[in-house]
mmCIF file of C-alpha atoms in Angstrom:
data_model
loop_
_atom_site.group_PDB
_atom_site.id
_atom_site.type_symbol
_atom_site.label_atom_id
_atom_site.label_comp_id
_atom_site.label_asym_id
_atom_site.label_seq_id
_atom_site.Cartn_x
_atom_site.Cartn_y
_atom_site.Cartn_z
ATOM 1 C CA UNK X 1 -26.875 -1.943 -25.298
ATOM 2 C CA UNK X 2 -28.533 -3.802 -22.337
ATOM 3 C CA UNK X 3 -24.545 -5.826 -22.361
ATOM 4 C CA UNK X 4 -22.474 -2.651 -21.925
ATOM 5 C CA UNK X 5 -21.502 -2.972 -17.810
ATOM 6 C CA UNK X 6 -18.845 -0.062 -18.778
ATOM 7 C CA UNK X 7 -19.600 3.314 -21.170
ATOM 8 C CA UNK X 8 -16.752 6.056 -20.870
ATOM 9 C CA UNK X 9 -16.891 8.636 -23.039
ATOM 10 C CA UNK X 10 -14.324 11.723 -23.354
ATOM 11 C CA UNK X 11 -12.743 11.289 -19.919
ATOM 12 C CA UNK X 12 -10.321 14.186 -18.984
ATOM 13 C CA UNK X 13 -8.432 13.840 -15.920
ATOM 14 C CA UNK X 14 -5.705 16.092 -15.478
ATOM 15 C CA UNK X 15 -2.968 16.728 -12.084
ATOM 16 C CA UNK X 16 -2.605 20.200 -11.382
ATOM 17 C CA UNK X 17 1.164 20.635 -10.272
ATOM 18 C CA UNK X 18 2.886 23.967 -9.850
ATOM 19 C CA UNK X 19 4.657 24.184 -13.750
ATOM 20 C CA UNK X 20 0.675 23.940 -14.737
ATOM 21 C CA UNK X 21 -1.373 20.833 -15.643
ATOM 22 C CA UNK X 22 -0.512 17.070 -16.463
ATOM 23 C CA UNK X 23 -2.824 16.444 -18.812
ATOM 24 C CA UNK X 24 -2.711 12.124 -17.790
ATOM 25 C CA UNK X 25 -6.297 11.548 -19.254
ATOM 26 C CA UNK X 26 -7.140 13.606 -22.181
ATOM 27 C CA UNK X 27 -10.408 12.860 -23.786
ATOM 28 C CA UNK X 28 -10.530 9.270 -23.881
ATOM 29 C CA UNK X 29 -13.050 6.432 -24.849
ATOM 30 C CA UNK X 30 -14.110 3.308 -24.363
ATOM 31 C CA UNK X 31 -16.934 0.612 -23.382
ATOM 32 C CA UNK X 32 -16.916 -3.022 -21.772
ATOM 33 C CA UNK X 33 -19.643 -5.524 -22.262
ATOM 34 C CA UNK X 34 -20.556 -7.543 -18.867
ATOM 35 C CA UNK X 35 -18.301 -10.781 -18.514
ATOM 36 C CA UNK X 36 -15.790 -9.160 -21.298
ATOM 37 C CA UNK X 37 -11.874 -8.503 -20.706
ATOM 38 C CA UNK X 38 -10.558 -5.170 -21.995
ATOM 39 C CA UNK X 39 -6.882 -4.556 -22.295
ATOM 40 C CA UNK X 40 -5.574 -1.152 -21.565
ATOM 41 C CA UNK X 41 -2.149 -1.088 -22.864
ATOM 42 C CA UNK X 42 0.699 1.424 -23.461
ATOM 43 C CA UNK X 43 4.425 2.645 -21.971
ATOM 44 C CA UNK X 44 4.729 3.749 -18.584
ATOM 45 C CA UNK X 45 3.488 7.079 -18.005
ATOM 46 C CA UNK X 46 0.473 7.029 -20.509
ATOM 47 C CA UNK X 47 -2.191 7.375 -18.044
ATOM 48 C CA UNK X 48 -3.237 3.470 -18.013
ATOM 49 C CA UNK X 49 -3.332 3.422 -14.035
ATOM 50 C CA UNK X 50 -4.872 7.774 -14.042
ATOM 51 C CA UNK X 51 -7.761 5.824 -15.828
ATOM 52 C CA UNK X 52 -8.121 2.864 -13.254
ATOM 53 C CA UNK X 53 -7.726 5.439 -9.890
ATOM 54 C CA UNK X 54 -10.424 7.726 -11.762
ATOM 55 C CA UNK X 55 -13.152 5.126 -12.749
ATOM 56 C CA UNK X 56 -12.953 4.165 -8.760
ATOM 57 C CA UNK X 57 -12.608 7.710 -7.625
ATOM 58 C CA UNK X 58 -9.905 7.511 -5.416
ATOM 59 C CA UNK X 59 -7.725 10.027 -6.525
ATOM 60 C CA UNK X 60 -4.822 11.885 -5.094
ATOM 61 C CA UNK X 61 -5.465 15.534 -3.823
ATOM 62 C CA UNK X 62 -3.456 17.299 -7.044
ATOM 63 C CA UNK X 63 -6.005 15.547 -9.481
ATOM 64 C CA UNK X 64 -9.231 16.949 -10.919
ATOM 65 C CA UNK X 65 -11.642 15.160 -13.525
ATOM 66 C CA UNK X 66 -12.209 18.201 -16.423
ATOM 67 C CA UNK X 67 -15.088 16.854 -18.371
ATOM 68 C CA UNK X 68 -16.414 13.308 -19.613
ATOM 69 C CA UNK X 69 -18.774 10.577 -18.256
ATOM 70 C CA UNK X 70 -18.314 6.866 -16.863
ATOM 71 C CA UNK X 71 -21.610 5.124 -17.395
ATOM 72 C CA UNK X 72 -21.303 2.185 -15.206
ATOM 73 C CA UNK X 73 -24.788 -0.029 -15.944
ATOM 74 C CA UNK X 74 -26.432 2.918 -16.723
ATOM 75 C CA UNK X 75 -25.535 5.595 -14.155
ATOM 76 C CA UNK X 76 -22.380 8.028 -14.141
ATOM 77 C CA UNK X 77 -20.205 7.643 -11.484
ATOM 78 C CA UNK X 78 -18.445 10.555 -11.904
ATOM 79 C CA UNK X 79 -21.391 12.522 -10.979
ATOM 80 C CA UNK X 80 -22.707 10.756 -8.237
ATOM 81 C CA UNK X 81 -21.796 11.897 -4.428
ATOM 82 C CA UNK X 82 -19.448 10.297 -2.635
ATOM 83 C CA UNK X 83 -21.918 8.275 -0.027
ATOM 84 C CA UNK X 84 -23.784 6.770 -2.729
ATOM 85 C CA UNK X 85 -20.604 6.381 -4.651
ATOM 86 C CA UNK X 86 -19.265 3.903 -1.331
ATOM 87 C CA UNK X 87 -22.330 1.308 -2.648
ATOM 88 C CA UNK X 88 -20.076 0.769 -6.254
ATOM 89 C CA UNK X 89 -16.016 1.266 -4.517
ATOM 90 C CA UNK X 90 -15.072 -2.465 -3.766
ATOM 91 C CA UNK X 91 -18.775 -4.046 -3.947
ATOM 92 C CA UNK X 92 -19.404 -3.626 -7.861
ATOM 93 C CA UNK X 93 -16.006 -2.028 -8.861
ATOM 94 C CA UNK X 94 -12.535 -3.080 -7.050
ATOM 95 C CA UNK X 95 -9.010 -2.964 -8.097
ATOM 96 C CA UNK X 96 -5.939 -4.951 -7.847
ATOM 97 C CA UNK X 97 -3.002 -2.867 -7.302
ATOM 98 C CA UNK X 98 0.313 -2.508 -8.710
ATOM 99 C CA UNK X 99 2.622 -4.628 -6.352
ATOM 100 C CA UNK X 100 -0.493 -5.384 -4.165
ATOM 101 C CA UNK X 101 0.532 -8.837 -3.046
ATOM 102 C CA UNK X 102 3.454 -6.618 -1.039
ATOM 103 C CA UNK X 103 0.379 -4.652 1.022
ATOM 104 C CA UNK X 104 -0.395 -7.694 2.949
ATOM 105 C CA UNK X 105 -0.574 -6.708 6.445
ATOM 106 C CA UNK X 106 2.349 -9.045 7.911
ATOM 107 C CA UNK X 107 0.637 -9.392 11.648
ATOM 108 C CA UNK X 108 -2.264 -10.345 10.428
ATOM 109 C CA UNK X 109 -3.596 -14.106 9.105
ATOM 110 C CA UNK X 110 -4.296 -13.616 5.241
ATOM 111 C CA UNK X 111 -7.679 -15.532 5.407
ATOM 112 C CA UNK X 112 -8.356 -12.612 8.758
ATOM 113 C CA UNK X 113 -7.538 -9.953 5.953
ATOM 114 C CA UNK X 114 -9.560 -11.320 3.556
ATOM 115 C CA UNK X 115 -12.339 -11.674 5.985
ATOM 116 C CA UNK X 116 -12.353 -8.212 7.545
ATOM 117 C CA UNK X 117 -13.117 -7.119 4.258
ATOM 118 C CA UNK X 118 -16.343 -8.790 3.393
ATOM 119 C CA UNK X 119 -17.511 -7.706 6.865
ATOM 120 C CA UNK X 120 -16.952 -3.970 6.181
ATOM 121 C CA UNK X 121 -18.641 -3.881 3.220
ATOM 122 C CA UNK X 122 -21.306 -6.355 3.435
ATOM 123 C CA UNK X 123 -22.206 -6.562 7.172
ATOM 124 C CA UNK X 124 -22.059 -10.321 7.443
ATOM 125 C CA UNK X 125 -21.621 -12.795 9.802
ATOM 126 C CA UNK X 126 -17.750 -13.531 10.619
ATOM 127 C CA UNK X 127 -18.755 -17.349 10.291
ATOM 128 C CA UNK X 128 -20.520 -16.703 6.809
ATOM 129 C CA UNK X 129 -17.325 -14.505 5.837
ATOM 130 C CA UNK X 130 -15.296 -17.138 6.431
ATOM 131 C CA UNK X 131 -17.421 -19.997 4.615
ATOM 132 C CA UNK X 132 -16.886 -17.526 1.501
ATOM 133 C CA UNK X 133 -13.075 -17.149 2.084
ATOM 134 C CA UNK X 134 -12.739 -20.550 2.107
ATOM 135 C CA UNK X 135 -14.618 -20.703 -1.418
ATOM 136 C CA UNK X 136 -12.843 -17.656 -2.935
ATOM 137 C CA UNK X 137 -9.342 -19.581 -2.014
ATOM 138 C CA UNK X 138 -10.508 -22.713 -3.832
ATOM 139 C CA UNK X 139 -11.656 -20.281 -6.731
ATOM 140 C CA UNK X 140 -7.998 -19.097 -7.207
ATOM 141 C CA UNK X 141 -6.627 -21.861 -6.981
ATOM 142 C CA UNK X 142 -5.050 -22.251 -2.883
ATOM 143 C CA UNK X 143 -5.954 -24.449 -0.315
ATOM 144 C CA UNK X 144 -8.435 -22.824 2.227
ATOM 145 C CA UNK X 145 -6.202 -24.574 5.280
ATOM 146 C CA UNK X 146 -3.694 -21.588 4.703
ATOM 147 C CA UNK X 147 -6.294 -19.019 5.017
ATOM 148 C CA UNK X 148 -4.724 -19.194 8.553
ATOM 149 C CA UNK X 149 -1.191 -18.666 7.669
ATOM 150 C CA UNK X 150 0.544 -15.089 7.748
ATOM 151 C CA UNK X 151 1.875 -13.497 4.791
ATOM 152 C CA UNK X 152 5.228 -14.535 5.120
ATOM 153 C CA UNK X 153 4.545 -18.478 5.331
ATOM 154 C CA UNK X 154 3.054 -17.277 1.163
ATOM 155 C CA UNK X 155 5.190 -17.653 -1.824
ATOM 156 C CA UNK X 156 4.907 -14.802 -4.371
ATOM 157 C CA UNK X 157 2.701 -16.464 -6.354
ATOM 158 C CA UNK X 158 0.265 -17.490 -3.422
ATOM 159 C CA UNK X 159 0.168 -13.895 -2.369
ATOM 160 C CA UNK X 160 -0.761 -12.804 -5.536
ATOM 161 C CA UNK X 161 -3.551 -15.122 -5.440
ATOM 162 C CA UNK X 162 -4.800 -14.347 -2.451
ATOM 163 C CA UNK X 163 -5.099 -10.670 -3.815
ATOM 164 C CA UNK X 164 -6.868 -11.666 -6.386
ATOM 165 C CA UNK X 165 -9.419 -13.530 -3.922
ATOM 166 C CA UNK X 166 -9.199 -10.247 -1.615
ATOM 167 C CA UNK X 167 -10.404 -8.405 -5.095
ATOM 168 C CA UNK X 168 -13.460 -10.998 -5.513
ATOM 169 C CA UNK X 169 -14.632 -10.520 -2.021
ATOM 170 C CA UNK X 170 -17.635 -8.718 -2.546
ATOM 171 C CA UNK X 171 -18.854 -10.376 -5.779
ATOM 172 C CA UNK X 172 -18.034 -7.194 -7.907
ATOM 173 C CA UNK X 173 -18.789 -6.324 -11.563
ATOM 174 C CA UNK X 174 -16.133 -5.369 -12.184
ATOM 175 C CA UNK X 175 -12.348 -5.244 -11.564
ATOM 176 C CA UNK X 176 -9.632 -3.217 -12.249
ATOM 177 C CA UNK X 177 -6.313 -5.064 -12.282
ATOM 178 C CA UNK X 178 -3.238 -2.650 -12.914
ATOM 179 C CA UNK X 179 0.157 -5.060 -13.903
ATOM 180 C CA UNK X 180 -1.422 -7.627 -11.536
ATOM 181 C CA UNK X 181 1.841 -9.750 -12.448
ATOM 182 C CA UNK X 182 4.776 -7.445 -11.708
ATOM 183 C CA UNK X 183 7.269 -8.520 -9.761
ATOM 184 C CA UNK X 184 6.747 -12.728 -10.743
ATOM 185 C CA UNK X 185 8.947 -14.728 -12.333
ATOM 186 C CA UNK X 186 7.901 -15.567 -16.206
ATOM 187 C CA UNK X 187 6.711 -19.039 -15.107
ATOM 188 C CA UNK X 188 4.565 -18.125 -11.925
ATOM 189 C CA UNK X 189 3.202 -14.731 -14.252
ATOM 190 C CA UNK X 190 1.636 -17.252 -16.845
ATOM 191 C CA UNK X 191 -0.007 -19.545 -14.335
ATOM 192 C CA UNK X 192 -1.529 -16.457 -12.465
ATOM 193 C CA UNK X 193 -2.558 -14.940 -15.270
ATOM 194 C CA UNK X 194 -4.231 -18.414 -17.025
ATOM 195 C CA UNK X 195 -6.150 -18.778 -13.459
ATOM 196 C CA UNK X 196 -7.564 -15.121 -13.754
ATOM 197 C CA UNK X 197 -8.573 -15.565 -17.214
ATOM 198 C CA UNK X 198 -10.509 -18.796 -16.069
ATOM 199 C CA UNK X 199 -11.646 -17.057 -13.061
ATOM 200 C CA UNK X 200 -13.334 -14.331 -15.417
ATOM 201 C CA UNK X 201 -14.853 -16.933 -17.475
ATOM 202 C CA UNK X 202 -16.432 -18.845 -14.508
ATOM 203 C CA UNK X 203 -17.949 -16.069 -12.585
ATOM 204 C CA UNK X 204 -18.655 -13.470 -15.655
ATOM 205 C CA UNK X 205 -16.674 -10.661 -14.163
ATOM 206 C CA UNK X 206 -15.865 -7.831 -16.270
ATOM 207 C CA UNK X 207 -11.924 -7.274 -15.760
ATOM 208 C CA UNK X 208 -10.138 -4.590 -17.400
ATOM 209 C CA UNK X 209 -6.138 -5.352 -17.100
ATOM 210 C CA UNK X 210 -3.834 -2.724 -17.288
ATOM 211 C CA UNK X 211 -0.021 -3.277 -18.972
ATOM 212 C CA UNK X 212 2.723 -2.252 -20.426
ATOM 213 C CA UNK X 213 3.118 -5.410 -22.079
ATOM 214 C CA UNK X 214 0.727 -6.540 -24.960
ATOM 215 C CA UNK X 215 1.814 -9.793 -25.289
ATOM 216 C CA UNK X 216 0.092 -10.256 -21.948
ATOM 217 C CA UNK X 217 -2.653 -8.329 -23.309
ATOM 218 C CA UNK X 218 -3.068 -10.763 -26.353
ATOM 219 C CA UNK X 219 -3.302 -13.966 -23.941
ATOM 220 C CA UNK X 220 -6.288 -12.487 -21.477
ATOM 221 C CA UNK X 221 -8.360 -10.215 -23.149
ATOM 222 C CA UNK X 222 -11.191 -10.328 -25.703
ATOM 223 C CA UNK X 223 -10.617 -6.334 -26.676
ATOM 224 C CA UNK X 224 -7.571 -4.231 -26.344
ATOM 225 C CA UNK X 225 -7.284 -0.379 -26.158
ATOM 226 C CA UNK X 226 -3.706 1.292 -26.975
ATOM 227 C CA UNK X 227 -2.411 4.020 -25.440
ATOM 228 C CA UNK X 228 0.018 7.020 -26.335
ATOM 229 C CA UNK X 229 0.502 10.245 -24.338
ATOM 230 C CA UNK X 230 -2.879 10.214 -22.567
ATOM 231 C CA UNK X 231 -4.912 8.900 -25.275
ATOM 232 C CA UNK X 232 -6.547 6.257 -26.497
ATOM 233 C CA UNK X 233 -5.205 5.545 -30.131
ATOM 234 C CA UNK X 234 -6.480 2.708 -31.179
ATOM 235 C CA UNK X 235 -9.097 -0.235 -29.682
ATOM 236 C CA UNK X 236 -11.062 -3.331 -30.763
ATOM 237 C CA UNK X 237 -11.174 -7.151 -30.976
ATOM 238 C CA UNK X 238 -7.889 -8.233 -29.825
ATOM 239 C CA UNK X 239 -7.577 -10.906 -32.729
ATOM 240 C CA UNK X 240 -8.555 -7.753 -35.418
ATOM 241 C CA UNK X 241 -6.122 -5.514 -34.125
ATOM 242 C CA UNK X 242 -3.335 -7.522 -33.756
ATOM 243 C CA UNK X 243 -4.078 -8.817 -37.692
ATOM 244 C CA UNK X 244 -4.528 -5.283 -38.992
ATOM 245 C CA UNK X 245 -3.234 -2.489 -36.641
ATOM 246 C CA UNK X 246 -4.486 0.491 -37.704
ATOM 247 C CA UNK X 247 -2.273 2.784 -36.052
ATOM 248 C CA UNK X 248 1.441 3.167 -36.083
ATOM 249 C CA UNK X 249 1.943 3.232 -32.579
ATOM 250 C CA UNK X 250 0.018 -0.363 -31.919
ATOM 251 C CA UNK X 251 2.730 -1.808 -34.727
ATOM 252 C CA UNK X 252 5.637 -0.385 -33.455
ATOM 253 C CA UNK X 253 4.370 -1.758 -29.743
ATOM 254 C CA UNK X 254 3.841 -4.912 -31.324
ATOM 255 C CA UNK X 255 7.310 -5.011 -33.033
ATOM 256 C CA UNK X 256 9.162 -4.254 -29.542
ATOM 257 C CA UNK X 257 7.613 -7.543 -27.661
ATOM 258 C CA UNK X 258 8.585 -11.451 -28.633
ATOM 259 C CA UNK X 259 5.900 -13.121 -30.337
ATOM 260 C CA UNK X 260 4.566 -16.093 -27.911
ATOM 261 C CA UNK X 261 3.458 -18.279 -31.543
ATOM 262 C CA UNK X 262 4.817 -18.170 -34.659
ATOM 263 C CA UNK X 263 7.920 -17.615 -35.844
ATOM 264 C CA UNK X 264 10.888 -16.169 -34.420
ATOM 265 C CA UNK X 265 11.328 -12.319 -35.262
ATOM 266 C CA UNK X 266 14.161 -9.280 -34.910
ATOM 267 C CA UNK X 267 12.806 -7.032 -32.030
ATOM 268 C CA UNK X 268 12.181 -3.472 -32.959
ATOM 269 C CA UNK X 269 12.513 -0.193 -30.455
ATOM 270 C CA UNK X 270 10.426 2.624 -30.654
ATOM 271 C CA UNK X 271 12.554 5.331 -31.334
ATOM 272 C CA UNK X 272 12.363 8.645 -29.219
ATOM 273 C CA UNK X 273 10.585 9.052 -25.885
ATOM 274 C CA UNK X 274 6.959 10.056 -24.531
ATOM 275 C CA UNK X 275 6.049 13.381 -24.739
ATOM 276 C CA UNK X 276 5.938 15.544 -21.555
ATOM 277 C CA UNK X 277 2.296 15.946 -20.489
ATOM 278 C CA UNK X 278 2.910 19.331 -19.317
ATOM 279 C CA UNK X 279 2.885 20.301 -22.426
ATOM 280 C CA UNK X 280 2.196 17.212 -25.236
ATOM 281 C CA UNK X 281 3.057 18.694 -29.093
ATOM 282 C CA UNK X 282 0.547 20.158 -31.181
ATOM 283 C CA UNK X 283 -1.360 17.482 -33.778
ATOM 284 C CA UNK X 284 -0.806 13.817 -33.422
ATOM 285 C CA UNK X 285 0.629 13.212 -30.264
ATOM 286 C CA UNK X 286 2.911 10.101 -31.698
ATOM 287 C CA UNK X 287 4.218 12.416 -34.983
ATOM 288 C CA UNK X 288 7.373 13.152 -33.439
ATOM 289 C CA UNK X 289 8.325 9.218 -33.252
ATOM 290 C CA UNK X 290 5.988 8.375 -36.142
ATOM 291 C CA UNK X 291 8.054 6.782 -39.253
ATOM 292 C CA UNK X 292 4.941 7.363 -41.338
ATOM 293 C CA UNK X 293 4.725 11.072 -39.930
ATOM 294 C CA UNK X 294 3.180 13.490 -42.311
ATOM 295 C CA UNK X 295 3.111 17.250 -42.222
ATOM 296 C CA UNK X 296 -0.801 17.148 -41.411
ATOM 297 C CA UNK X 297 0.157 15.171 -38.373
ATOM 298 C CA UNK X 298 1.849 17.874 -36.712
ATOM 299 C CA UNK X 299 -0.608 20.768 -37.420
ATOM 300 C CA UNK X 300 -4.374 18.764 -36.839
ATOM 301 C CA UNK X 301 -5.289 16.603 -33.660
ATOM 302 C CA UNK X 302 -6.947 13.418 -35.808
ATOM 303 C CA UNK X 303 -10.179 12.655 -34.513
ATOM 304 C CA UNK X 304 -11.588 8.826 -33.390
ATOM 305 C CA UNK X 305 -12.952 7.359 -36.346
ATOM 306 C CA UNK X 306 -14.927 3.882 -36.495
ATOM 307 C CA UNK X 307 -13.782 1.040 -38.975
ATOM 308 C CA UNK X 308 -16.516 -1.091 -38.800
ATOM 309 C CA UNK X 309 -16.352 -4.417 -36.892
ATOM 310 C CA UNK X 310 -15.955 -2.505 -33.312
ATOM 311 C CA UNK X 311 -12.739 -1.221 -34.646
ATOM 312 C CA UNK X 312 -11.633 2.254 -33.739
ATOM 313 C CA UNK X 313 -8.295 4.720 -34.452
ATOM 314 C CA UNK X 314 -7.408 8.337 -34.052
ATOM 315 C CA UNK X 315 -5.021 8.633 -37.100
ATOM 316 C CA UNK X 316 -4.843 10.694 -40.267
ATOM 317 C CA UNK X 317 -3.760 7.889 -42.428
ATOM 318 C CA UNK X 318 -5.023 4.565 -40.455
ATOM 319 C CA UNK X 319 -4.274 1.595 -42.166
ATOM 320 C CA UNK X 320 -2.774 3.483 -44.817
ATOM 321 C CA UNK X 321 0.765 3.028 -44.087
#
């Protein structure tokens, strides 16, 4: 498809530790269409970030990618070496970290930051760095006279914004942004998150937003992938999978989070807790806290299947239940 920015395709990434390996990625898959938002969502610990911190290949010493391919407009970078693979880091492909607004350097004027950046990676003038600052702080939405102002002299909220301006620098592709809300308060999280989704609109950046919360999901993103233990379970149009889930786990994470519309509804917990990675159980790896949990699910991995309409599951029995 001459759309698709982002093809990945049976991505294994496991962390060798000394009790043996943590399988974190295991054979996922998934694609992004240039301009599109993709929602990666799932508990904490289900590899959501492992994905992110693999795609930009900036991963810790203990990790190893075991097989797959990232197609990223038409060329694997997975495979590629590590000079050419400087030209996509931060200039096509950058990331928003988890609690980034707190890695503002506090000596330093934010706009400086900001600017220091461009330089490095695009060689430009200091005064046309600057001009492009001053645009990029308009674009999210703060006033380019505090581009002078240190980090402290920022509320939460304007730090967080000036992250996401650090994360447009370069005029990427694509980024990455990995709970780029934590640590806001409910009111100052909506606003930041309604100013990315226009800022994705109005400069066709692909975004892919990690979280643990899919209400968040349902508000920014045109197609969400779930997932459980290391795997992606299910993925699609956000507005068909959250009318039809086809696999248990996306109901029962739908059931645990308030409903923003509609009416008002008994929260459900999911019972049990996420499988060890070390060693994940044989079959499905949801059957032990599946309610529809057959004995097939225990003794055969289920395979991705496609349901039409860009729809996707790995479950014996999707939709079935």
């Amino acid at each position: 498809m001459m759309n698709m920015l982002l093809d990945v395709r049976n991505l294994k990434m496991y962390y060798r530790t000394r009790r043996g390996h943590v399988k974190a990625v295991d054979g996922v898959n998934f694609s992004l269409n240039r301009g599109k938002a993709l929602g990666l969502v799932g508990e904490s610990g289900c590899g959501k970030t492992s994905i992110g911190i693999t795609l930009l290949r900036i991963l810790p010493t203990n990790a190893e990618v075991i097989e797959g391919s990232a197609l990223f407009d038409g060329t694997d970078i997975l495979k590629i070496g590590e000079e050419e693979m400087r030209k996509y880091r931060w200039k096509r492909i950058s990331m928003i970290f988890q609690g980034a607004m707190n890695a503002l350097n506090p000596v330093h004027k934010v706009g400086d930051q900001i600017i220091e950046a461009i330089i490095t990676h695009e060689g430009i003038s200091k005064e046309e760095a600057r001009e492009r600052v001053a645009r990029l702080f308009e674009l999210v939405g703060l006033n380019p006279d505090r581009m002078d102002n240190y980090p402290h002299e920022y509320s939460g909220g304007m730090r967080q914004r000036a992250i996401i301006a650090m994360a447009l620098a370069c005029n990427p592709d694509l980024i990455i942004a990995d709970e780029p809300t934590t640590a806001l308060d409910v009111i100052v999280q909506d606003k930041i998150l309604r100013e990315m989704r226009r800022i994705q609109r109005e400069t066709e950046t692909a975004m892919i937003y990690i979280s643990h919360d899919i209400s968040v999901i349902a508000e920014t993103c045109d197609e969400i992938a779930v997932m459980y233990a290391g795997k992606i379970v299910e993925r699609g149009p956000i507005e068909r999978v959250f009318e039809n889930p086809l696999h248990p786990y996306t109901k029962a994470l739908m059931s645990a989070f308030p409903s923003v519309k509609g009416e008002k509804r008994r929260l459900e917990t999911i019972p049990g807790e996420p499988p060890n990675l070390l060693h994940p159980p044989e079959g499905c790896r949801f059957h032990p806290r599946c309610p529809y949990a057959k004995p097939l699910c225990s003794e055969v991995e289920p395979l991705e299947e496609e349901f039409g309409n860009g729809r996707f599951a790995s479950c014996h029995f999707a939709g079935e239940w």
